[in-house]
Amino acid sequence: MTTPPATDRLAELAASLAAVRHRIARACAEVGRDPSAVDLLVVTKTFPVSDVAALTDLGITDFAENRDSEAARKVADLAVLRPGVSPRWQMVGRLQRNKARSVARWAHQVQSVDSPRLVDALAVAASAGIATGERAGPLNVLIQVSIDGDPARGGCLIAESLGLADRVAEADSLRLRGVMAVAPLGMPPADAFERLAEVAARLRERHPVATVLSAGMSGDLESAIRYGSTCVRVGTAVLGGRPLASP
Ligand SMILES: *Cc1c(COP(=O)(O)O)cnc(C)c1O
């Protein structure tokens, strides 16, 4: 039994999605990029599963969460609300090693990998998930880089990123896909994304499969697209203001 979302909310989400897609298209046009090269990842943290269901009705296939427990619950609840739909879920938040096993059950990709110990924990967890059939295949991984070197918001130092990428590439149960960053507060986003693009290019030289550059959120996606983002992570511009403070 599929419960249709409230029509008001559906219309609201359809309108904000159209506006975000318009922003993406315009930003791509300004720098001569093909908008189909920029994936829209909708960050649903703190929003109810009914919104996720509505967004799947509107054709969205990629969602992100920043907490394992909230994500695991939403994934299970969505399977009840929309049994025929299986979107790709991604982890974008800070992740403790003891959550690796759980994340490997629901995540298609983890964007927030920033330490060797987390790489190892995810490799073991994904490998176990593959062995038990909980996972169909390897866990996709992005290396999260801290542009300003401040560890407060997660991410490894730029100098550590290549070593971390090598470690992911060596794990059979993980698949290195690229890099992710959040623009630091004390720096113009363009400077941060320019620096990130250099990190991404260096990583791609060594690992040509690592083509994903995850950068840009509701407030700065145009700047990120200008510097080559292939994945914008958008929460509030699609869903509205978050009901709770969320890191
Ligand atoms: C919440 C979050 C986003 C989305 O932020 P908005 O400003 O709401 O678009 C993107 N990336 C990460 C890592 C987040 O935690």
CSV table of C-alpha atoms and ligand atoms in Angstrom, one decimal:
chain,number,residue,atom,x,y,z
A,1,MET,CA,0.0,0.0,0.0
A,2,THR,CA,1.5,3.3,-1.1
A,3,THR,CA,0.4,6.4,0.8
A,4,PRO,CA,0.5,9.4,-1.5
A,5,PRO,CA,2.2,12.4,0.1
A,6,ALA,CA,0.2,15.5,1.0
A,7,THR,CA,-0.3,17.4,-2.2
A,8,ASP,CA,0.7,20.7,-0.8
A,9,ARG,CA,4.1,19.3,0.2
A,10,LEU,CA,4.5,17.5,-3.1
A,11,ALA,CA,3.9,20.8,-5.0
A,12,GLU,CA,6.3,22.7,-2.7
A,13,LEU,CA,9.0,20.1,-3.2
A,14,ALA,CA,8.4,20.0,-7.0
A,15,ALA,CA,8.8,23.8,-7.1
A,16,SER,CA,12.0,23.9,-5.0
A,17,LEU,CA,13.5,21.0,-7.0
A,18,ALA,CA,12.8,22.9,-10.2
A,19,ALA,CA,14.4,26.0,-8.8
A,20,VAL,CA,17.5,24.0,-7.8
A,21,ARG,CA,17.7,22.3,-11.2
A,22,HIS,CA,17.5,25.8,-12.8
A,23,ARG,CA,20.4,27.0,-10.7
A,24,ILE,CA,22.5,24.0,-11.6
A,25,ALA,CA,21.7,24.5,-15.3
A,26,ARG,CA,22.5,28.2,-15.2
A,27,ALA,CA,25.8,27.6,-13.4
A,28,CYS,CA,26.7,25.0,-15.9
A,29,ALA,CA,25.8,27.2,-18.9
A,30,GLU,CA,28.0,30.0,-17.5
A,31,VAL,CA,31.1,27.8,-17.7
A,32,GLY,CA,30.1,25.7,-20.7
A,33,ARG,CA,29.5,22.5,-18.7
A,34,ASP,CA,26.9,19.8,-19.4
A,35,PRO,CA,24.3,19.8,-16.6
A,36,SER,CA,24.0,16.0,-16.9
A,37,ALA,CA,27.6,15.9,-15.5
A,38,VAL,CA,26.4,17.3,-12.2
A,39,ASP,CA,24.5,14.9,-9.9
A,40,LEU,CA,21.9,16.3,-7.5
A,41,LEU,CA,22.2,14.6,-4.2
A,42,VAL,CA,19.3,15.5,-1.8
A,43,VAL,CA,20.4,15.7,1.8
A,44,THR,CA,17.3,14.6,3.8
A,45,LYS,CA,18.8,14.8,7.4
A,46,THR,CA,16.2,15.8,10.0
A,47,PHE,CA,13.3,15.6,7.4
A,48,PRO,CA,10.7,12.9,7.7
A,49,VAL,CA,10.6,9.8,5.5
A,50,SER,CA,7.3,11.1,4.0
A,51,ASP,CA,9.5,13.8,2.3
A,52,VAL,CA,11.8,11.2,0.9
A,53,ALA,CA,8.9,9.2,-0.4
A,54,ALA,CA,7.5,12.4,-2.1
A,55,LEU,CA,10.9,13.1,-3.6
A,56,THR,CA,11.1,9.6,-5.1
A,57,ASP,CA,7.7,10.2,-6.6
A,58,LEU,CA,9.3,13.3,-8.2
A,59,GLY,CA,12.1,11.2,-9.7
A,60,ILE,CA,14.9,11.7,-7.2
A,61,THR,CA,17.1,8.6,-6.9
A,62,ASP,CA,20.0,9.8,-4.7
A,63,PHE,CA,19.7,10.7,-1.0
A,64,ALA,CA,22.2,11.5,1.7
A,65,GLU,CA,22.1,11.5,5.5
A,66,ASN,CA,24.7,12.5,8.1
A,67,ARG,CA,23.8,10.1,10.9
A,68,ASP,CA,23.8,6.3,10.8
A,69,SER,CA,20.9,5.8,13.1
A,70,GLU,CA,18.6,8.2,11.4
A,71,ALA,CA,19.6,6.9,8.0
A,72,ALA,CA,19.1,3.3,8.9
A,73,ARG,CA,15.6,4.0,10.2
A,74,LYS,CA,14.6,6.1,7.1
A,75,VAL,CA,15.9,3.4,4.7
A,76,ALA,CA,13.8,0.8,6.5
A,77,ASP,CA,10.7,3.1,6.7
A,78,LEU,CA,11.0,4.0,3.0
A,79,ALA,CA,11.0,0.3,2.1
A,80,VAL,CA,7.5,0.1,3.7
A,81,LEU,CA,6.2,3.4,2.2
A,82,ARG,CA,7.6,2.8,-1.3
A,83,PRO,CA,8.3,-1.0,-1.6
A,84,GLY,CA,9.2,-0.9,-5.3
A,85,VAL,CA,11.7,2.0,-5.0
A,86,SER,CA,15.3,1.5,-4.1
A,87,PRO,CA,17.2,4.8,-4.2
A,88,ARG,CA,20.9,5.1,-3.6
A,89,TRP,CA,21.7,6.3,0.0
A,90,GLN,CA,24.9,8.1,0.8
A,91,MET,CA,26.6,8.9,4.1
A,92,VAL,CA,28.0,12.5,4.3
A,93,GLY,CA,28.5,12.9,8.0
A,94,ARG,CA,31.2,12.2,10.5
A,95,LEU,CA,31.4,8.5,11.0
A,96,GLN,CA,32.7,6.5,14.0
A,97,ARG,CA,34.3,3.2,13.3
A,98,ASN,CA,31.8,1.3,15.4
A,99,LYS,CA,29.1,2.4,13.0
A,100,ALA,CA,30.9,1.0,9.9
A,101,ARG,CA,29.0,-2.3,10.1
A,102,SER,CA,25.6,-0.6,10.1
A,103,VAL,CA,26.5,2.0,7.4
A,104,ALA,CA,27.7,-0.8,5.1
A,105,ARG,CA,24.2,-2.3,5.3
A,106,TRP,CA,22.4,0.7,3.8
A,107,ALA,CA,25.0,2.9,2.1
A,108,HIS,CA,25.8,2.9,-1.6
A,109,GLN,CA,28.6,5.4,-1.0
A,110,VAL,CA,30.3,7.0,2.0
A,111,GLN,CA,31.5,10.5,1.2
A,112,SER,CA,33.1,11.2,4.6
A,113,VAL,CA,36.1,9.0,4.8
A,114,ASP,CA,38.9,10.8,6.4
A,115,SER,CA,41.2,8.4,8.4
A,116,PRO,CA,43.1,5.2,7.8
A,117,ARG,CA,41.3,3.6,10.7
A,118,LEU,CA,37.9,4.4,9.2
A,119,VAL,CA,39.1,3.0,5.8
A,120,ASP,CA,40.0,-0.2,7.5
A,121,ALA,CA,36.8,-0.5,9.5
A,122,LEU,CA,34.7,0.2,6.3
A,123,ALA,CA,36.7,-2.4,4.4
A,124,VAL,CA,36.0,-5.1,7.0
A,125,ALA,CA,32.4,-4.1,7.3
A,126,ALA,CA,31.8,-4.0,3.5
A,127,SER,CA,33.6,-7.3,3.1
A,128,ALA,CA,31.4,-8.9,5.8
A,129,GLY,CA,28.3,-7.4,4.1
A,130,ILE,CA,29.3,-8.9,0.8
A,131,ALA,CA,29.9,-12.3,2.4
A,132,THR,CA,26.5,-12.4,4.0
A,133,GLY,CA,24.7,-11.1,0.9
A,134,GLU,CA,23.6,-7.8,2.6
A,135,ARG,CA,25.6,-5.9,0.0
A,136,ALA,CA,25.6,-6.6,-3.7
A,137,GLY,CA,29.0,-5.2,-4.2
A,138,PRO,CA,31.8,-3.0,-3.0
A,139,LEU,CA,31.1,0.2,-1.0
A,140,ASN,CA,31.9,3.4,-2.9
A,141,VAL,CA,34.1,5.8,-1.1
A,142,LEU,CA,35.0,9.5,-1.4
A,143,ILE,CA,37.9,10.9,0.6
A,144,GLN,CA,36.7,13.9,2.6
A,145,VAL,CA,39.3,16.7,2.5
A,146,SER,CA,39.6,19.5,5.0
A,147,ILE,CA,40.4,22.5,2.8
A,148,ASP,CA,41.6,24.7,5.7
A,149,GLY,CA,43.2,22.0,7.8
A,150,ASP,CA,40.8,22.5,10.7
A,151,PRO,CA,39.6,19.1,11.8
A,152,ALA,CA,36.5,20.4,13.4
A,153,ARG,CA,34.2,19.7,10.5
A,154,GLY,CA,35.8,16.4,9.4
A,155,GLY,CA,38.1,15.7,6.5
A,156,CYS,CA,41.7,14.7,6.3
A,157,LEU,CA,44.6,17.1,5.6
A,158,ILE,CA,45.3,17.7,2.0
A,159,ALA,CA,48.7,16.1,2.5
A,160,GLU,CA,47.1,12.9,3.7
A,161,SER,CA,44.6,12.6,0.9
A,162,LEU,CA,46.7,10.6,-1.5
A,163,GLY,CA,47.8,8.1,1.1
A,164,LEU,CA,44.2,7.6,2.1
A,165,ALA,CA,43.1,7.1,-1.5
A,166,ASP,CA,45.8,4.5,-1.9
A,167,ARG,CA,44.6,2.6,1.1
A,168,VAL,CA,41.0,2.6,-0.2
A,169,ALA,CA,42.2,1.5,-3.7
A,170,GLU,CA,43.9,-1.5,-2.0
A,171,ALA,CA,40.8,-2.8,-0.3
A,172,ASP,CA,38.8,-5.2,-2.4
A,173,SER,CA,35.5,-4.4,-0.7
A,174,LEU,CA,35.9,-0.6,-1.3
A,175,ARG,CA,35.8,1.3,-4.5
A,176,LEU,CA,37.6,4.7,-4.6
A,177,ARG,CA,35.4,7.2,-6.4
A,178,GLY,CA,36.8,10.6,-5.7
A,179,VAL,CA,36.9,13.5,-3.2
A,180,MET,CA,34.4,15.5,-1.1
A,181,ALA,CA,34.7,18.7,0.9
A,182,VAL,CA,32.6,21.3,2.7
A,183,ALA,CA,33.7,24.8,2.1
A,184,PRO,CA,35.2,26.2,5.4
A,185,LEU,CA,33.5,29.1,7.0
A,186,GLY,CA,36.4,31.5,7.1
A,187,MET,CA,37.3,31.4,3.4
A,188,PRO,CA,35.5,32.5,0.2
A,189,PRO,CA,33.9,29.4,-1.3
A,190,ALA,CA,35.6,30.0,-4.7
A,191,ASP,CA,39.0,29.8,-3.0
A,192,ALA,CA,38.1,26.6,-1.2
A,193,PHE,CA,36.7,24.9,-4.4
A,194,GLU,CA,39.7,26.0,-6.4
A,195,ARG,CA,42.0,24.3,-3.9
A,196,LEU,CA,39.7,21.2,-3.8
A,197,ALA,CA,39.8,21.0,-7.6
A,198,GLU,CA,43.6,20.8,-7.5
A,199,VAL,CA,43.4,18.0,-4.9
A,200,ALA,CA,40.9,16.2,-7.1
A,201,ALA,CA,43.1,16.5,-10.2
A,202,ARG,CA,46.2,15.2,-8.3
A,203,LEU,CA,44.2,12.2,-7.0
A,204,ARG,CA,42.8,11.5,-10.5
A,205,GLU,CA,46.3,11.4,-11.9
A,206,ARG,CA,47.2,8.5,-9.6
A,207,HIS,CA,43.7,6.9,-9.6
A,208,PRO,CA,42.0,7.6,-12.9
A,209,VAL,CA,38.7,6.0,-11.7
A,210,ALA,CA,38.4,8.6,-9.0
A,211,THR,CA,36.3,11.0,-11.1
A,212,VAL,CA,33.8,12.2,-8.5
A,213,LEU,CA,34.2,15.7,-7.0
A,214,SER,CA,31.5,16.3,-4.4
A,215,ALA,CA,31.3,20.0,-3.7
A,216,GLY,CA,28.6,22.6,-3.2
A,217,MET,CA,25.6,22.9,-1.0
A,218,SER,CA,22.5,25.1,-1.0
A,219,GLY,CA,24.4,28.3,-0.5
A,220,ASP,CA,27.4,27.8,-2.7
A,221,LEU,CA,26.6,25.3,-5.5
A,222,GLU,CA,27.2,27.8,-8.3
A,223,SER,CA,30.8,28.4,-7.2
A,224,ALA,CA,31.4,24.6,-6.8
A,225,ILE,CA,30.1,23.9,-10.3
A,226,ARG,CA,32.4,26.6,-11.7
A,227,TYR,CA,35.3,24.6,-10.2
A,228,GLY,CA,34.2,21.3,-11.5
A,229,SER,CA,31.9,19.8,-9.0
A,230,THR,CA,30.2,16.6,-10.3
A,231,CYS,CA,27.9,16.2,-7.2
A,232,VAL,CA,26.1,19.0,-5.4
A,233,ARG,CA,24.7,18.0,-2.0
A,234,VAL,CA,21.6,20.0,-1.4
A,235,GLY,CA,19.4,20.1,1.7
A,236,THR,CA,17.6,23.3,2.6
A,237,ALA,CA,17.2,24.6,-0.9
A,238,VAL,CA,15.1,21.6,-1.7
A,239,LEU,CA,13.4,20.8,1.7
A,240,GLY,CA,13.3,24.1,3.5
A,241,GLY,CA,14.8,25.1,6.8
A,242,ARG,CA,15.8,22.2,9.0
A,243,PRO,CA,13.6,21.7,12.1
A,244,LEU,CA,16.6,21.0,14.3
A,245,ALA,CA,20.2,22.2,14.4
A,246,SER,CA,22.2,19.7,12.6
A,247,PRO,CA,26.0,19.7,12.0
B,1,LIG,C1,23.6,19.1,5.6
B,1,LIG,C2,24.7,18.9,4.6
B,1,LIG,C3,24.6,19.3,3.3
B,1,LIG,C4,23.4,20.1,2.8
B,1,LIG,O1,23.5,21.4,3.3
B,1,LIG,P1,22.4,22.5,2.9
B,1,LIG,O2,23.1,23.8,3.2
B,1,LIG,O3,21.2,22.3,3.6
B,1,LIG,O4,22.2,22.4,1.4
B,1,LIG,C5,25.7,19.1,2.4
B,1,LIG,N1,26.8,18.4,2.8
B,1,LIG,C6,26.9,17.9,4.1
B,1,LIG,C7,28.1,17.2,4.5
B,1,LIG,C8,25.9,18.2,5.0
B,1,LIG,O5,26.1,17.7,6.3
